XYZ file of C-alpha atoms in Angstrom:
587
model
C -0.530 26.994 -10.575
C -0.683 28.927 -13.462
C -2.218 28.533 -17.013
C -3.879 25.213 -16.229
C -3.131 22.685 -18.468
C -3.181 18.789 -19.523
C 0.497 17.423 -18.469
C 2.434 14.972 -21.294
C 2.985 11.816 -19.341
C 6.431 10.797 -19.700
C 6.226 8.353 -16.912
C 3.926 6.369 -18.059
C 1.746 7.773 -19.919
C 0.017 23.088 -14.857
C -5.317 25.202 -16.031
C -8.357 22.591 -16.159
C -6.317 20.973 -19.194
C -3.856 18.513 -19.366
C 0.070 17.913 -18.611
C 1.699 15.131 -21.376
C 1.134 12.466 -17.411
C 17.971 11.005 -4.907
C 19.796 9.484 -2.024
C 19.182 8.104 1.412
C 15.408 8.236 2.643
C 16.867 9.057 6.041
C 19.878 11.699 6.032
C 19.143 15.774 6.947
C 18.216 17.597 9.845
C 17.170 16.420 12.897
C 13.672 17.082 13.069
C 12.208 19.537 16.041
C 8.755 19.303 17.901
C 6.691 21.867 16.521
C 3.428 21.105 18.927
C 2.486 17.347 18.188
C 4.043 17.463 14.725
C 7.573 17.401 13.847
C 9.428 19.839 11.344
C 12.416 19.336 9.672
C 14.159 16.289 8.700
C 14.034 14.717 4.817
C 12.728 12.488 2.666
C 13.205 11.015 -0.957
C 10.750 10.899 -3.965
C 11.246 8.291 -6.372
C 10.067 9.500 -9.904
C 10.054 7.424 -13.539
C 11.375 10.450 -15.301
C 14.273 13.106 -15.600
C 13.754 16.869 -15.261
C 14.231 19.028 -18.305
C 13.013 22.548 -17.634
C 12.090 24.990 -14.927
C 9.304 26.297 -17.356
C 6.283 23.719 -17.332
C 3.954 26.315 -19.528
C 5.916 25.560 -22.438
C 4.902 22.969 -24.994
C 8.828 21.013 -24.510
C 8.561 21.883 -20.975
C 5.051 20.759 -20.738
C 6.105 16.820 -18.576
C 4.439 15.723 -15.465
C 8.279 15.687 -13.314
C 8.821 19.482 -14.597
C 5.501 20.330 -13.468
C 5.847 18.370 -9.933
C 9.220 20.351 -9.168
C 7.535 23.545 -10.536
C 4.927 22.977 -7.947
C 7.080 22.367 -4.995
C 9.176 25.485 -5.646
C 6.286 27.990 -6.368
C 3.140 29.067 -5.244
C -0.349 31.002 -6.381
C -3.952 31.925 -6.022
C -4.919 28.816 -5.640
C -4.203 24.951 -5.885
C -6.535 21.593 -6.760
C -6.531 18.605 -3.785
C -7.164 15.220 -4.123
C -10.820 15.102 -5.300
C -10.465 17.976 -7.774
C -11.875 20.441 -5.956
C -10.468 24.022 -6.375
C -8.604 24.854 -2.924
C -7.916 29.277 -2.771
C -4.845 30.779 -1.020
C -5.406 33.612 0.429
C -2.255 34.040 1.689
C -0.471 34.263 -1.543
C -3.520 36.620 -2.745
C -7.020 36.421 -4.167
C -9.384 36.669 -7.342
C -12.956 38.324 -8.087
C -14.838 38.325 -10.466
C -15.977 42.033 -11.134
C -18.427 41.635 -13.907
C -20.110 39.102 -15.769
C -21.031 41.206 -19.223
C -18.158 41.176 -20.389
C -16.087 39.342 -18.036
C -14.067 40.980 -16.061
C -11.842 39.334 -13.092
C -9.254 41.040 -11.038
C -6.184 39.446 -9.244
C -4.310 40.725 -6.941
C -1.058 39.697 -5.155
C -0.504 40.159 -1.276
C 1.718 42.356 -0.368
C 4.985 41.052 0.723
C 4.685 38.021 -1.828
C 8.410 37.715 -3.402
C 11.105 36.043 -5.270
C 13.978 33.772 -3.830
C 15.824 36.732 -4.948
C 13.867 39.335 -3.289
C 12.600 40.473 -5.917
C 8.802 41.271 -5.327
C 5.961 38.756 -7.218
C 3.847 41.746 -8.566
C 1.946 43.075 -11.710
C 4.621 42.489 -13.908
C 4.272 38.780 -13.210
C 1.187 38.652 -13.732
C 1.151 40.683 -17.444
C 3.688 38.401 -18.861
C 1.769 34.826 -17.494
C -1.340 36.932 -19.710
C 1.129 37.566 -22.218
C 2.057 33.975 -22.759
C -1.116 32.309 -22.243
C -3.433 34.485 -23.655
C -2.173 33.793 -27.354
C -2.874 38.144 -27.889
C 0.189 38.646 -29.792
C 0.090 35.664 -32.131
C -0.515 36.178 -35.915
C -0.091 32.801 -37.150
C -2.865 30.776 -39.341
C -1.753 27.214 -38.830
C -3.910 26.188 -42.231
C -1.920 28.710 -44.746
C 1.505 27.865 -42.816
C 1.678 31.637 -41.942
C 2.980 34.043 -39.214
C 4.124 33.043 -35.949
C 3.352 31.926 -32.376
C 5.242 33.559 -29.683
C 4.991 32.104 -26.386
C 4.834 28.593 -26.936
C 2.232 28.054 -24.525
C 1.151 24.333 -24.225
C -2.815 25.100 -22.732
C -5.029 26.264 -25.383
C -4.924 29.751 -25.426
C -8.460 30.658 -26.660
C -9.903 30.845 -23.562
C -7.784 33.344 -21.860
C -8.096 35.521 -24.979
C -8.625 38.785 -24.198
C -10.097 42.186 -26.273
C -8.151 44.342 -24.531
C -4.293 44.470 -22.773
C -4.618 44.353 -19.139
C -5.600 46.986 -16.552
C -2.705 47.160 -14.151
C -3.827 48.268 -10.821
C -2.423 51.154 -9.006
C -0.636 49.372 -6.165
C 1.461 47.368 -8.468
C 0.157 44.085 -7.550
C -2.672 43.855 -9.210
C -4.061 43.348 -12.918
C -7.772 43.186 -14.466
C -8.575 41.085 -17.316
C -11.516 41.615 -19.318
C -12.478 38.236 -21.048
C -13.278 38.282 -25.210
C -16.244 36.141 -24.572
C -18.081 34.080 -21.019
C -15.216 31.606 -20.276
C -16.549 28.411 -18.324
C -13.103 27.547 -16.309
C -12.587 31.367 -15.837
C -11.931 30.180 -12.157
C -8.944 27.760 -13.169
C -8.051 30.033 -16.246
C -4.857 31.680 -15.123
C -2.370 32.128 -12.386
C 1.611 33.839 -11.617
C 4.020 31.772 -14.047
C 7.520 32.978 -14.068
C 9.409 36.144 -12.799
C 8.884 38.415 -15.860
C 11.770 40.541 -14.504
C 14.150 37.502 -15.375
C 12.501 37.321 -18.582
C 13.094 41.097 -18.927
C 16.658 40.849 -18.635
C 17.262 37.892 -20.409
C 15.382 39.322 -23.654
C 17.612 42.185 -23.971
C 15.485 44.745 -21.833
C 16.658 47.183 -18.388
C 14.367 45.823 -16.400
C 10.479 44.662 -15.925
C 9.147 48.019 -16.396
C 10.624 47.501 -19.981
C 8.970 44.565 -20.506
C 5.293 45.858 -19.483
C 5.964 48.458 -21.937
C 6.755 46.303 -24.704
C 3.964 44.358 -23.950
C 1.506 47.356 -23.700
C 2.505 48.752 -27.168
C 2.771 45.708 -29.054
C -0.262 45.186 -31.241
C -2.773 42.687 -31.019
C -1.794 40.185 -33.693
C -3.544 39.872 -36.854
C -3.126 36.746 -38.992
C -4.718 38.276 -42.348
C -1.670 40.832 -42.238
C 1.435 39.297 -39.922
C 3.952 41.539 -39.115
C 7.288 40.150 -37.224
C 7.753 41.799 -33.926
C 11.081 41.935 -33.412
C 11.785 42.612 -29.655
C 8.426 40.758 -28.385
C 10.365 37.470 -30.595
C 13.720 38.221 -28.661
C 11.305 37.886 -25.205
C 9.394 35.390 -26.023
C 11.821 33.190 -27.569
C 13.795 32.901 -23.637
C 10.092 32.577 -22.363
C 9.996 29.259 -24.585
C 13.281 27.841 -24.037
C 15.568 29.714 -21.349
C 14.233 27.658 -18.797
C 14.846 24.218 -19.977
C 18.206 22.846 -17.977
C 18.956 19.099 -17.087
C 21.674 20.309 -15.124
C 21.861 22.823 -12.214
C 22.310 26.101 -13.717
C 24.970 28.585 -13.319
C 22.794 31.647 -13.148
C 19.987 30.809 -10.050
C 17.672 33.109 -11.867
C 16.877 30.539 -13.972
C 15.404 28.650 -11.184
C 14.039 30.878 -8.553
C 11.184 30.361 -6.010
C 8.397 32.242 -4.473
C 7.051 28.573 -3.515
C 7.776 26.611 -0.287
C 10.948 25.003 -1.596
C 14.167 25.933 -3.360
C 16.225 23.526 -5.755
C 19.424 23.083 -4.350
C 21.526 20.579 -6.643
C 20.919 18.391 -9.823
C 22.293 15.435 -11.053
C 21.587 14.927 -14.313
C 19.793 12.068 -15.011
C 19.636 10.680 -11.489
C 18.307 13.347 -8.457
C 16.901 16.706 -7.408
C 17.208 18.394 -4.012
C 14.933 20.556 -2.831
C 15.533 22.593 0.538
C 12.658 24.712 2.755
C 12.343 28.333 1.675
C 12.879 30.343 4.592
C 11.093 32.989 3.647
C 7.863 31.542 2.095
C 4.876 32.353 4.745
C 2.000 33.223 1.784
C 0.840 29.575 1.880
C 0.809 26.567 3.667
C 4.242 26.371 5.616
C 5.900 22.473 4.836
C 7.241 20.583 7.267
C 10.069 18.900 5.869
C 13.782 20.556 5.853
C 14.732 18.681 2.291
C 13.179 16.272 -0.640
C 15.394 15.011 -2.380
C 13.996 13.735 -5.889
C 15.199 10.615 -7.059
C 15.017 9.158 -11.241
C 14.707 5.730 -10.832
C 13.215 4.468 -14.192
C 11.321 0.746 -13.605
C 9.158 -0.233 -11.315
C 11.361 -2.831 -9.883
C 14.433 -0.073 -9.820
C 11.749 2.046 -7.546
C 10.344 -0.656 -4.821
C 13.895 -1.860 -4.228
C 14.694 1.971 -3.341
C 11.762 2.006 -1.319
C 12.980 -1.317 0.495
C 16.670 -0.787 1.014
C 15.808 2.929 2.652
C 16.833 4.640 -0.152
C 13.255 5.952 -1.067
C 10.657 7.050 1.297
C 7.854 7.875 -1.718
C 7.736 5.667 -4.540
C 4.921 6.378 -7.370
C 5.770 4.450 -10.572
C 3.796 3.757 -13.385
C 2.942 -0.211 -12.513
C 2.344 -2.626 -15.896
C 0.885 -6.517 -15.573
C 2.831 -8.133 -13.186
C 4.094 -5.431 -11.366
C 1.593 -5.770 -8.637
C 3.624 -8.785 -7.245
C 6.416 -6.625 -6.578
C 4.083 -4.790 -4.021
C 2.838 -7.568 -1.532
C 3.752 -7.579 1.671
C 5.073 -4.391 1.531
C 2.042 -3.565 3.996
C 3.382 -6.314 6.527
C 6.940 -4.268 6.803
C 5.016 -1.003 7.873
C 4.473 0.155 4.159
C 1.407 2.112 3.149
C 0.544 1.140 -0.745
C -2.446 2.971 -2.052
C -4.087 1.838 -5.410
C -6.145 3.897 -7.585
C -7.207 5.314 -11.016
C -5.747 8.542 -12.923
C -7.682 11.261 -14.907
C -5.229 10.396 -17.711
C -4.784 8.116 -20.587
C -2.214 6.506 -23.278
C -2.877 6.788 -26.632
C -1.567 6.519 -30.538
C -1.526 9.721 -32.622
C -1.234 10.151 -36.027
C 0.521 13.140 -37.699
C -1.782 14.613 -40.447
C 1.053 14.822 -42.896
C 3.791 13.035 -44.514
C 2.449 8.765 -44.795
C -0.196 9.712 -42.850
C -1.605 12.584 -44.695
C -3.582 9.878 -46.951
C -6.518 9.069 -44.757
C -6.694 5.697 -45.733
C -3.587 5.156 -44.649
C -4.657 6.445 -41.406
C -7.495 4.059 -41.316
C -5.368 1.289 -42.416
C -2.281 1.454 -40.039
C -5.339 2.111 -37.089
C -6.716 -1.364 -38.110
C -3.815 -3.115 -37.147
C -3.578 -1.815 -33.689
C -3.929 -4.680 -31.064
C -5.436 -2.256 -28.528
C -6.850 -5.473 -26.349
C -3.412 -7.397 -26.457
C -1.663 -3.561 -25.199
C -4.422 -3.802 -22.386
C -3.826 -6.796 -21.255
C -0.135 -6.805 -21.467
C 0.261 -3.326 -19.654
C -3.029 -2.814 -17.703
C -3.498 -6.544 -17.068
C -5.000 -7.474 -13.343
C -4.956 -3.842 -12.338
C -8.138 -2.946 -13.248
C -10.759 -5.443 -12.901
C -11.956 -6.452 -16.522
C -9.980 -3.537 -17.981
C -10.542 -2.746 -21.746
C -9.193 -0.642 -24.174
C -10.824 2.939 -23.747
C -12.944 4.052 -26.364
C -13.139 7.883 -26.194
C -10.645 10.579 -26.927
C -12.364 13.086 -24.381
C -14.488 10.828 -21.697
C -12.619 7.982 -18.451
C -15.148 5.587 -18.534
C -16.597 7.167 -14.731
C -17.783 9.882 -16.602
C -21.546 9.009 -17.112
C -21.277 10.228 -20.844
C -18.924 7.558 -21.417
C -22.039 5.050 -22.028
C -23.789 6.848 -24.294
C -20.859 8.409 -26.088
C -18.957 5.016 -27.125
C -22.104 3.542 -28.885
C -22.242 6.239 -31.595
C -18.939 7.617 -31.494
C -17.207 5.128 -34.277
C -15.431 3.466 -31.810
C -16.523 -0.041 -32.585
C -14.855 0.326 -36.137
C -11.433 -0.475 -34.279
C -12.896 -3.011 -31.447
C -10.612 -5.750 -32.924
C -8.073 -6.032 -35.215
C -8.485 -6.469 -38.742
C -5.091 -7.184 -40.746
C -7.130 -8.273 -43.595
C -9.580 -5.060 -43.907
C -5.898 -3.084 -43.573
C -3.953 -5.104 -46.214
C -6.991 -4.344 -48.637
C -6.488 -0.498 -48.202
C -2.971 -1.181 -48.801
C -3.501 -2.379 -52.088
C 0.320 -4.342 -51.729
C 1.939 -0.629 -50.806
C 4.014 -1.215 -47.418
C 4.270 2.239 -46.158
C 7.151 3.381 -43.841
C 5.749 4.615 -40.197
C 8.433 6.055 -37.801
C 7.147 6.386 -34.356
C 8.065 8.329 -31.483
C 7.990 7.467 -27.666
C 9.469 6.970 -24.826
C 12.455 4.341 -24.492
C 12.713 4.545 -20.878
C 9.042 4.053 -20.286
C 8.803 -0.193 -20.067
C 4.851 0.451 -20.796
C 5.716 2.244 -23.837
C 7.973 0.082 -25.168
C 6.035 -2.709 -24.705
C 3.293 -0.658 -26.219
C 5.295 -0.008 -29.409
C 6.139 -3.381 -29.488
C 3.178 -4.720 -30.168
C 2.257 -2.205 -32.459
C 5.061 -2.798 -34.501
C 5.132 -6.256 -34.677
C 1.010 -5.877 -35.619
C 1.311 -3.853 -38.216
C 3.697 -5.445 -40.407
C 1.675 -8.598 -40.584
C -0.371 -6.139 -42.947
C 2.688 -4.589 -44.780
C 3.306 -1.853 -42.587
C 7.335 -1.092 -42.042
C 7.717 0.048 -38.765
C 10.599 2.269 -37.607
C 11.643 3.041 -33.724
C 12.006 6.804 -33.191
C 11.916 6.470 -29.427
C 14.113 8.685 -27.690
C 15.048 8.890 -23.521
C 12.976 10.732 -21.170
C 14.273 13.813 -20.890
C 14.351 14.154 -25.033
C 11.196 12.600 -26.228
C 8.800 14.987 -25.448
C 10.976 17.885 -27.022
C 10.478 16.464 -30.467
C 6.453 16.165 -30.346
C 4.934 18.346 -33.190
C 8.428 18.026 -35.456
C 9.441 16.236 -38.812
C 11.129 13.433 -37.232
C 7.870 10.712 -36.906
C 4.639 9.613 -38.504
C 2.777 8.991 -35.194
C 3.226 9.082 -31.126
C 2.426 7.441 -28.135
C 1.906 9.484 -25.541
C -0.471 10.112 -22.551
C -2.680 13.136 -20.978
C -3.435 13.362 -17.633
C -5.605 15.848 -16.633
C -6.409 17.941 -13.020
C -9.991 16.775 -13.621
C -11.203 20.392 -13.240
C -13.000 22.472 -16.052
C -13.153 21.497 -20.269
C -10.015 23.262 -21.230
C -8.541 20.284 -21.797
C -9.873 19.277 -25.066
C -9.514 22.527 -27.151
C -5.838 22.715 -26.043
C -5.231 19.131 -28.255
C -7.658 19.408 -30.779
C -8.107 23.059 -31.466
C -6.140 24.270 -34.612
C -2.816 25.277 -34.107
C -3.396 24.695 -29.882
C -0.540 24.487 -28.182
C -0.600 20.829 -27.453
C -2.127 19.598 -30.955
C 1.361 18.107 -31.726
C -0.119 15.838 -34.832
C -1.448 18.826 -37.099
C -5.271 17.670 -36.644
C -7.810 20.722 -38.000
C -11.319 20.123 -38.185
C -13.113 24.085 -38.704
C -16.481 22.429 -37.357
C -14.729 20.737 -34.085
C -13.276 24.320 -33.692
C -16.811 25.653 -33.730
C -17.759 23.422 -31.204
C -14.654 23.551 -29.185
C -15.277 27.355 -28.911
C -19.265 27.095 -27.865
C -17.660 24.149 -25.264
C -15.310 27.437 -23.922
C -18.289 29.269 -23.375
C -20.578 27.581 -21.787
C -21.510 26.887 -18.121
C -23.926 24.401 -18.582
C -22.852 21.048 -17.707
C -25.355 19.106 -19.450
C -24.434 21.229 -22.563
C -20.492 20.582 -21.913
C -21.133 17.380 -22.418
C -23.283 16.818 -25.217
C -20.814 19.161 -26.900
C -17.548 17.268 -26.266
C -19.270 14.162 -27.268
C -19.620 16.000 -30.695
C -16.236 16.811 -30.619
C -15.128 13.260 -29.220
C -17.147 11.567 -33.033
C -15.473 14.084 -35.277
C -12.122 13.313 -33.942
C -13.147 9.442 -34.049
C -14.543 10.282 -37.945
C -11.167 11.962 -38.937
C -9.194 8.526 -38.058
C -7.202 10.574 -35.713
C -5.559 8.124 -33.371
C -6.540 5.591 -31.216
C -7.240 5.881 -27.374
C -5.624 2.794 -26.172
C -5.973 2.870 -21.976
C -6.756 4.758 -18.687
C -3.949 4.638 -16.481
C -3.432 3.685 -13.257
C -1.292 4.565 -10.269
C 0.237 2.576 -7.094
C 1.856 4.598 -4.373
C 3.759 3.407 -1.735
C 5.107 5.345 1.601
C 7.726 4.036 4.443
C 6.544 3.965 7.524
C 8.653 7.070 8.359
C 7.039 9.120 6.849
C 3.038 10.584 7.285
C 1.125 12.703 5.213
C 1.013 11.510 1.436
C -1.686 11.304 0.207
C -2.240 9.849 -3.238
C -3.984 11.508 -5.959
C -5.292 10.791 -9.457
C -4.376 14.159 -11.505
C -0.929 14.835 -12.769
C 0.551 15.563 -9.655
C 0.389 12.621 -8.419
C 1.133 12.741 -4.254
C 2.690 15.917 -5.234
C -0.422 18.142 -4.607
C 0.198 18.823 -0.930
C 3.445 18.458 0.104
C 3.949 20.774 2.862
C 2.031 17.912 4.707
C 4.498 15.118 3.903
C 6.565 14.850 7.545
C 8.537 12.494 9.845
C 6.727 10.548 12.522
């Protein structure tokens, strides 16, 4: 997957970084003996949240169910399992690194590698995944309000920074990047995004030789003197949005494959089929004929699929109490598999409007029943769970210790409505605040926000919108602060400049902090693991200092398989069972 990133959890709560976390289970094919395992046949997915674009790179884009269908319909250089570790395919091609001072790696595609159009995955592909998460053309300074970002990339783009464009290889299929600086998760840094001869066409240009042109003159930009460019606007304004569709679109560019499945049909708001790509041999070859993805919402709306045989996969986001709806699901030939996910929910608070006045911040933090959210949401999931108290460390890390008792955390340990009417001084400041409607978790997390923070003169408005809209309006005018959640591949440190970084592509709440950036860029460069942490533990108190937000809980998964089906396997990152589902088959 390319440009690894943290994923936006829409469900509850692809780069080592961060993502913002159908029908009958027994229709298709007839399965066929392929030596003791059976191909063919299908199988249903039941997922909390709608699709809303093809294009998970993008900061709207940029939701855990976008990134799970991207996954399933494309494929790369290389792919992370269940215990993070970084798994190559060689089939689909390979990457070396050629130098070390300066940094040089070269990827190259395998030959016969292609499109669900036929249109060959090749260097092209490759310059305009660069192109859009390298950050090379941008001019903008996010602190004077000038110039402009043009790909809207959600991972932080300073790591894949380049000095120079590109060295396309001879045979077409290849480029060379030479890296600005030593880049610690060069390994994870980049991969094939989408077919830049789509993008071509749909930004006005003959065809993907165009586009490498107009990428190869373009200067670098230069935010002390911005200049608009044009044509690389036209391009780069489809690469940002041309992809988002909640229905099927009319033009199957928009949605093409060079991954083991194709999507077949949409219905908005409810499924997604996915059929077998004939063609795909450059990875590992899936078993089933058909997925179909199905939007079921609650947990309750997702276990009664799975019991009535209209789910075969369920993976919900569970709160208190939903545990119960999981026993004895084992006794009626039901695997359910329990554990932990590298991601998070947490409260964010824009750096402007109410909020711009930091003891406002500070104030409205106060009030924040982080315990009550805990038990209410997390309750007997986690054995003596408690709110987490670090914006950049899961409490397995062994920094996580260490880090908590000096990182300011302990200011917001409990509530204090008194300390946050005091700040007040009798003002009752207006808060709008954005989430998810069709989460339960973060509705119930609102909730008791809401209801906390008046008690200290706070006026709290709802600004939740539905899952497939929510995420779209992160980083606008339309709310004073978020909840939201990361989760992370648990792979490499990119994760933290891409939120907190100025002007990064997922730093949705305006936070800028020139020493953090400092520190975020030595944390880029560094392969010392010792070092990467004492650094993000820096980072982690300066973000704590600024009254930023407020970490509120790790999140957990439950996942639960019919007996039909074999090969899911759960994992914690933002793919959830997703990571290898070529092995999911019939028994």
């Amino acid at each position: 997957m390319p440009l690894r990133r943290l994923v936006k959890l829409i469900s509850s709560a692809a780069a080592a970084a961060l993502v913002l976390a159908g029908c009958s289970g027994g229709g298709g094919a007839l399965p066929v003996v392929v030596g003791e395992a059976k191909r063919g046949g299908s199988a249903t997915v039941a997922e909390v949240n709608a699709l809303s674009s093809f294009n998970p790179f993008s900061t709207d884009g940029n939701t855990d169910i976008n990134s799970k269908v991207w996954y399933a319909t494309h494929s790369g250089f290389y792919y992370v399992d269940d215990s993070a570790k970084v798994v190559r395919n060689e089939k689909f091609g390979r990457y070396e690194k050629i130098s070390d001072q300066p940094l040089k790696v070269r990827y190259t595609v395998n030959e016969g590698v292609k499109w669900s159009d036929g249109e060959a995955v090749d260097a092209g592909d490759l310059v305009l995944a660069w192109a859009a998460g390298s950050g090379y053309f941008d001019d903008a300074d996010p602190v004077a309000g000038t110039g402009r970002r043009y790909f809207s990339a959600a991972s932080d783009t300073s790591g894949l920074a380049t000095t120079v464009f590109p060295e396309i290889g001879g045979d077409g299929r290849s480029i060379t990047l030479e890296y600005g600086s030593p880049y610690a998760d060069w390994e994870v840094a980049f991969d094939v995004g989408l077919p830049a001869h789509v993008v071509a066409a749909k930004g006005g240009l003959n065809d993907e030789d165009d586009l490498i042109e107009l990428l190869r003159d373009s200067p670098r930009g230069d935010a002390e003197q911005p200049v608009l460019n044009a044509d690389l606007q036209v391009v780069s304004s489809f690469w940002n949005s041309g992809f988002d569709a909640k229905t099927l679109p009319g033009d199957p560019a928009i949605y093409l494959s060079n991954g083991p499945y194709i999507v077949r049909d949409i219905i908005p708001e409810a499924s997604v089929t996915l059929v077998r790509n004939k063609d795909y041999v450059w990875g590992p070859e899936p078993y089933l004929d058909e997925i179909t993805i199905q939007f079921t919402g609650a947990v309750t709306a997702a276990v009664d699929a799975l019991k009535s045989g209209r789910a075969d996969i369920i993976s919900p986001q569970p709160s208190a109490g939903s545990e119960d709806l999981f026993n004895g699901l084992e006794g009626q030939g039901i695997a359910v598999q329990r554990y932990s996910q590298s991601g998070y929910d947490h409260l964010d608070l824009n750096f402007s409007g109410v909020f711009a006045d930091g003891k406002i911040r500070e104030a409205f933090l106060k009030t924040v029943p982080r315990q009550d959210i805990v038990e209410e949401i997390v309750g007997d999931q986690m054995p003596d769970a408690k709110p987490l108290d670090s914006h950049v460390f899961l409490p397995s890390h062994p920094k996580y210790t260490e880090t908590v008792k000096g990182n300011g955390s302990t200011d917001y340990a409990e509530v204090d409505i008194d300390g946050a009417a005091s700040l007040l001084d009798g003002a009752t400041p207006t808060v709008r605040i954005l989430y998810n409607r069709d989460n339960p978790n973060r509705v119930q997390a609102f909730e008791l926000i809401r209801d906390s923070a008046a008690l200290a003169g706070f006026r709290v408005i709802d600004a939740g919108q539905g899952n497939a809209d929510w995420a779209k309006a992160l980083g606008g005018g339309s709310y004073d602060a978020a909840i939201l959640g990361w989760i992370s591949t648990g792979v490499g440190v990119g994760r933290v400049p891409q939120i907190f970084r100025t002007g990064a592509g997922s730093n949705f709440n305006g936070y800028s902090d020139a020493d953090a950036d400092k520190v975020m860029q030595q944390l880029s460069n560094t392969t010392d693991l010792a070092k990467q942490d004492e650094l993000m533990a820096e980072i982690d108190k300066r973000v704590w200092e600024s009254d930023y937000g407020l970490p509120l809980y790790q999140t957990t998964g439950t996942t639960a398989v019919a007996g039909r089906v074999t090969g899911v396997k759960a994992s914690g990152g933002p793919l959830g069972v997703w990571w290898n589902v070529w092995e999911w088959r019939l028994n």
